[in-house]
PDB file of C-alpha atoms in Angstrom:
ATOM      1  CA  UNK A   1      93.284  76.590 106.468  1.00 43.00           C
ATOM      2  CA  UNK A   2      96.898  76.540 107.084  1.00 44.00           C
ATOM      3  CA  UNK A   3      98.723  79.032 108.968  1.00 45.00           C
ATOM      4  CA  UNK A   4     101.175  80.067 106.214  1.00 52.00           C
ATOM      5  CA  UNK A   5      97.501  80.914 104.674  1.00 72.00           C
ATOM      6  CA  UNK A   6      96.042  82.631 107.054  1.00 76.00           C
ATOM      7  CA  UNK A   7      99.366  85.151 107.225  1.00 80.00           C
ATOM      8  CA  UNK A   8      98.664  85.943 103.947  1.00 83.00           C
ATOM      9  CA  UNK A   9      95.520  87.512 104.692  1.00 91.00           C
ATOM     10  CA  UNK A  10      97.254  90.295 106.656  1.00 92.00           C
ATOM     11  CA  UNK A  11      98.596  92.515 103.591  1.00 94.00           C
ATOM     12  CA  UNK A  12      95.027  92.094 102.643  1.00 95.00           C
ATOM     13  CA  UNK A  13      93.735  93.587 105.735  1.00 96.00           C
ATOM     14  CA  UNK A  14      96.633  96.269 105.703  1.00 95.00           C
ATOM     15  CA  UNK A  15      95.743  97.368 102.647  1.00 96.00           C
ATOM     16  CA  UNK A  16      92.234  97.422 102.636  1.00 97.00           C
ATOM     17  CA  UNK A  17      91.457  98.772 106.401  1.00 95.00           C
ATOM     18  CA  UNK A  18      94.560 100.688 106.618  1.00 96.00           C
ATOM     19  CA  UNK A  19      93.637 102.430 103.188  1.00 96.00           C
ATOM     20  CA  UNK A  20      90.620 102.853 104.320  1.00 95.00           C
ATOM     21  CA  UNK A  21      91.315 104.431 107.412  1.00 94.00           C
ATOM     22  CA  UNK A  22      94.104 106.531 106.379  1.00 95.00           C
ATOM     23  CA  UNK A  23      91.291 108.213 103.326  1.00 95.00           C
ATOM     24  CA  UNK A  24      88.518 108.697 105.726  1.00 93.00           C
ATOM     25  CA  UNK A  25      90.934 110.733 108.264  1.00 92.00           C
ATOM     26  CA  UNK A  26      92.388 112.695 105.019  1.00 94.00           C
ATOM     27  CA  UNK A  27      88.599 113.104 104.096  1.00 94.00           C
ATOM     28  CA  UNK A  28      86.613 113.415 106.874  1.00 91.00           C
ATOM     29  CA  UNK A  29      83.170 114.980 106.720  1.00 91.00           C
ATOM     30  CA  UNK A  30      83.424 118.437 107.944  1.00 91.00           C
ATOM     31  CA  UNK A  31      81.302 121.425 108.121  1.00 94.00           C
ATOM     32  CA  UNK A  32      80.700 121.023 104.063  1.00 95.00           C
ATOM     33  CA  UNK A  33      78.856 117.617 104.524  1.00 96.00           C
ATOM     34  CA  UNK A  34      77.180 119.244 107.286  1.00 95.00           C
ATOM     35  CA  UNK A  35      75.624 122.393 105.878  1.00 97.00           C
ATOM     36  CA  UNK A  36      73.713 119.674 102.757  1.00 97.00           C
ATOM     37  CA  UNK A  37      70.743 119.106 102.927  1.00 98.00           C
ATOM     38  CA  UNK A  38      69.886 115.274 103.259  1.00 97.00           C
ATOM     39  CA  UNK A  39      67.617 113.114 102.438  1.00 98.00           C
ATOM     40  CA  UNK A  40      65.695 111.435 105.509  1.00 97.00           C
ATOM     41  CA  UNK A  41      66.599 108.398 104.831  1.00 97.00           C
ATOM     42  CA  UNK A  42      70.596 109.779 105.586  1.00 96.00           C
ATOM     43  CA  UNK A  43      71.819 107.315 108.818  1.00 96.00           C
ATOM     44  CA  UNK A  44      73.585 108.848 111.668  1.00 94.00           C
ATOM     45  CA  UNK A  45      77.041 109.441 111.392  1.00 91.00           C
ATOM     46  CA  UNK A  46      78.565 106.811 113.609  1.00 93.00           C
ATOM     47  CA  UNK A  47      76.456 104.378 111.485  1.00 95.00           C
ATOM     48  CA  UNK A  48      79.497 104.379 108.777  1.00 94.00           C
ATOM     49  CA  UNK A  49      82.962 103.560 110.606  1.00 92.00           C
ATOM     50  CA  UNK A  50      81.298 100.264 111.823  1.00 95.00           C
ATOM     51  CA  UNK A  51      79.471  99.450 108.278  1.00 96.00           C
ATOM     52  CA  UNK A  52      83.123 100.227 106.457  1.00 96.00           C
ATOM     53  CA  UNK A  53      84.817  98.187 109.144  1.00 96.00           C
ATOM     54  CA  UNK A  54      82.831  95.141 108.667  1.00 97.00           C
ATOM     55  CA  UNK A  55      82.699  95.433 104.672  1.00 98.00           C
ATOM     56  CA  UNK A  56      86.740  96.322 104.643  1.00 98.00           C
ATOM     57  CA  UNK A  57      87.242  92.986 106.021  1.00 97.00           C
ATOM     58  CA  UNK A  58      85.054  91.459 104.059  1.00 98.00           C
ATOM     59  CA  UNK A  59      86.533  92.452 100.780  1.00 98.00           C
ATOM     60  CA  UNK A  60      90.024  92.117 102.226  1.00 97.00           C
ATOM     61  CA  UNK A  61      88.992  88.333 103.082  1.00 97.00           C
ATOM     62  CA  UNK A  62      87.394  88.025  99.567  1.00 97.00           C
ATOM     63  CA  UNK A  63      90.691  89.620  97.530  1.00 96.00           C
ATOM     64  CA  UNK A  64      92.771  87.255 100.324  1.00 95.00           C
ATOM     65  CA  UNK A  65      91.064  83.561  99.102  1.00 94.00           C
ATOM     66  CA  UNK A  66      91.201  84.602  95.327  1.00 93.00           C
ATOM     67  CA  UNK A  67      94.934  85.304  95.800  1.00 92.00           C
ATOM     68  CA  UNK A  68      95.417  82.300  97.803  1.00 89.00           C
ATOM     69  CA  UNK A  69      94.058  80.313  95.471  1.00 84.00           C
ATOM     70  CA  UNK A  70      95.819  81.422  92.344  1.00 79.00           C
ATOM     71  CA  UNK A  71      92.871  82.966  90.428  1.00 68.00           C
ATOM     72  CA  UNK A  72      94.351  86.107  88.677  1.00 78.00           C
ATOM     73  CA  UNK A  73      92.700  87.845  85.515  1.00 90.00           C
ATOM     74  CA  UNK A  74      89.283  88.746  85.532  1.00 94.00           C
ATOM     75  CA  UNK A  75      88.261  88.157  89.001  1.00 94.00           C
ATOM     76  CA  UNK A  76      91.407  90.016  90.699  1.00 94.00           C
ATOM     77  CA  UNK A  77      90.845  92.770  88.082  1.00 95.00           C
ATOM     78  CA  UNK A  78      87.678  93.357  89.328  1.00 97.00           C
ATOM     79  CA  UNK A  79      89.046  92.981  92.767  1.00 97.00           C
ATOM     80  CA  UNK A  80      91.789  95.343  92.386  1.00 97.00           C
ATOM     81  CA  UNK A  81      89.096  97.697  90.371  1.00 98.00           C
ATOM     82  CA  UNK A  82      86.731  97.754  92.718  1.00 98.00           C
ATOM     83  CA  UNK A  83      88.887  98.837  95.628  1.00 98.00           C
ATOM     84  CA  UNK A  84      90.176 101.542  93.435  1.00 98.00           C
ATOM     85  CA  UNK A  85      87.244 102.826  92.569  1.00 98.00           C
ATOM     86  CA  UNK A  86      86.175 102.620  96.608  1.00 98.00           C
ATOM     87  CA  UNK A  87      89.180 104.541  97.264  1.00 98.00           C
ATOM     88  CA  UNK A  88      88.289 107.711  95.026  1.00 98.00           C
ATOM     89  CA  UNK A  89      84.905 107.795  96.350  1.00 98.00           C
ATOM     90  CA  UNK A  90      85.689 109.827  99.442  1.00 97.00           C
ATOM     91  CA  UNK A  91      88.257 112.110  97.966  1.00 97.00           C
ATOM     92  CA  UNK A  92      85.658 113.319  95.124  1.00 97.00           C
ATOM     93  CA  UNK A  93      82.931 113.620  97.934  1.00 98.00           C
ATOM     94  CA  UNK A  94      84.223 114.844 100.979  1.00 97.00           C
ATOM     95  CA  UNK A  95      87.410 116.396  99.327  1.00 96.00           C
ATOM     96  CA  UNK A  96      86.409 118.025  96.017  1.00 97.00           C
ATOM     97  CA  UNK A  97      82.916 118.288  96.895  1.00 97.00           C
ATOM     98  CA  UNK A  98      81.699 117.094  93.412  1.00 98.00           C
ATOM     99  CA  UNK A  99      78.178 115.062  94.509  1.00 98.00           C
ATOM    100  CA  UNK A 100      77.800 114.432  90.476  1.00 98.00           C
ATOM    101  CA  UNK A 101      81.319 113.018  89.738  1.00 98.00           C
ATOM    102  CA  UNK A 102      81.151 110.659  93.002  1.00 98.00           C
ATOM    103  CA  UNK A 103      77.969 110.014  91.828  1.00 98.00           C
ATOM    104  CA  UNK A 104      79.357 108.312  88.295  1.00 98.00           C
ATOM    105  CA  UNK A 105      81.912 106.333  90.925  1.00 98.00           C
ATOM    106  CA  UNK A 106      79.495 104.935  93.380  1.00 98.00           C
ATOM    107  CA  UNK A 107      77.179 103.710  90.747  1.00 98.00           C
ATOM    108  CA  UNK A 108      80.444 102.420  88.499  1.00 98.00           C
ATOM    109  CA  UNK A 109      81.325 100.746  91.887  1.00 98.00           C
ATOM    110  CA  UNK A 110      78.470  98.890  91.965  1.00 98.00           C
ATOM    111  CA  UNK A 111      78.460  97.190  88.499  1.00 98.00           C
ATOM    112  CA  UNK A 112      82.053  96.227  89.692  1.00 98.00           C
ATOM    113  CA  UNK A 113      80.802  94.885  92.801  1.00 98.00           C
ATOM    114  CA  UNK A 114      78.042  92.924  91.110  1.00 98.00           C
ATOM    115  CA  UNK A 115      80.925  91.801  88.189  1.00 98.00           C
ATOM    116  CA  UNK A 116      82.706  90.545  90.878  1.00 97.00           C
ATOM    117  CA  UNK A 117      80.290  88.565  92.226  1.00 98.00           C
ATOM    118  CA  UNK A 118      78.767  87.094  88.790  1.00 98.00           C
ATOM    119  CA  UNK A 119      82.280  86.330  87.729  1.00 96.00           C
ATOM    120  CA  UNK A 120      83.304  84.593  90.968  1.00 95.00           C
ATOM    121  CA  UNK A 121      80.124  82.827  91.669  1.00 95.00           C
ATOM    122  CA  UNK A 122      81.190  79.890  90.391  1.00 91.00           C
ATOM    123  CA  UNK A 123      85.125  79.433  90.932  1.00 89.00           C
ATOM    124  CA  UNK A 124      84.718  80.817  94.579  1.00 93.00           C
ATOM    125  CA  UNK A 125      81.505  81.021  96.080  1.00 96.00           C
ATOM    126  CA  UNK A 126      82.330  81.971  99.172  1.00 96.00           C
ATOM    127  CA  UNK A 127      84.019  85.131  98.123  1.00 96.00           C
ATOM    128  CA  UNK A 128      81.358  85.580  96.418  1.00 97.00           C
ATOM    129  CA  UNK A 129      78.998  85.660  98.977  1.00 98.00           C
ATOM    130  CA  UNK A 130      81.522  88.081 101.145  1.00 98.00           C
ATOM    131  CA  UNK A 131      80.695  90.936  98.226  1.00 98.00           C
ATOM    132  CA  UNK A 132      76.812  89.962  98.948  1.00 98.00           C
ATOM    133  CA  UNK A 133      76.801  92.898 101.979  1.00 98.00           C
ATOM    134  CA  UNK A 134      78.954  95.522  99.823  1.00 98.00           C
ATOM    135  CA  UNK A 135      76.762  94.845  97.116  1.00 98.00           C
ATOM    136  CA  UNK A 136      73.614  95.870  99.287  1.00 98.00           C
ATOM    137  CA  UNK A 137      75.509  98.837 101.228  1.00 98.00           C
ATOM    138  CA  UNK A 138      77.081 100.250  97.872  1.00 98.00           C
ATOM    139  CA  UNK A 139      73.345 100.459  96.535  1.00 98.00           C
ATOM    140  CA  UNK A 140      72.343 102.187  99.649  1.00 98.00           C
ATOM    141  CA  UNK A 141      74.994 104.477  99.414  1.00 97.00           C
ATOM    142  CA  UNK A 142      74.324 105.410  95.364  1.00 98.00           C
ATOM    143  CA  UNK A 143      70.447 106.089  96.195  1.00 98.00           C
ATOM    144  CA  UNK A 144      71.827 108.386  99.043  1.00 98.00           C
ATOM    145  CA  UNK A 145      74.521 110.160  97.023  1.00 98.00           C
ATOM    146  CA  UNK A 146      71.955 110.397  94.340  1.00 98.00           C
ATOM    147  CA  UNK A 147      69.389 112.031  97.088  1.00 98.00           C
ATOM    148  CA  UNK A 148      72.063 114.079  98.434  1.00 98.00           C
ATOM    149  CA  UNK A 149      73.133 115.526  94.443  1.00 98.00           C
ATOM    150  CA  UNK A 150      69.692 116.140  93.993  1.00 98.00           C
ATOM    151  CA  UNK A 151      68.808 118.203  97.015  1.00 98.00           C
ATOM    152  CA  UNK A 152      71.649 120.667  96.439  1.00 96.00           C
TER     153      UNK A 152
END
């Protein structure tokens, strides 16, 4: 990869860590969250900042080689859409406290993931691939949004 490239990638990881970042300060869990019951499947707390890290760079890396490649339409749609939609999660959570209407995101986010990944498979594989552990973790966290909407 060249280094002109490789700069590229940093709005990428601006925009994706740093949003993410800046909306789970703004939306931090607080003493809401707390007080739900959870299901007991419901990780620790300090499981998420690393998880998010990992899959923030991930996507940033996967929106960064479509870009750098010159694919626009569909894929970057999906890119764009699915980052938006990861965005609003927390706010309707956390924020709002509507557990139905985050629920509708999360599982919205996840046909967007797996778009992504259908649509890419074959122009960029590797980008693909990067959406693999999102895919997975987005699941995860629909079953436990799902388990959390039905326990209160």
């Amino acid at each position: 990869m060249r280094s002109v490239g490789l700069l590229g990638l940093l709005p990428f990881l601006v925009l994706v860590l740093g949003g993410g970042l800046i909306i789970g300060l703004v939306t931090a869990p607080g003493a809401w969250y707390a007080a739900l019951n959870k299901p007991s499947f419901n990780p620790p707390g300090w499981v998420f900042g690393p998880a998010w890290t990992l899959l923030y760079i991930l996507i940033a890396i996967a929106g960064w080689r479509l870009w750098r490649q010159g694919h626009r339409g569909l894929p970057m749609t999906l890119w764009w859409a699915q980052l938006a939609l990861n965005f609003l999660w927390s706010p309707l959570f956390f924020s709002a406290h509507r557990v139905d209407l985050a629920l509708v995101v999360v599982l919205l986010l996840l046909l967007t993931i797996v778009a992504f990944i259908t649509v890419t498979w074959r122009q960029d594989r590797p980008a693909a691939l990067l959406f693999l552990p999102y895919a997975a973790w987005v699941a995860f966290a629909m079953l436990l949004n799902g388990a959390i909407w039905r326990l209160n």
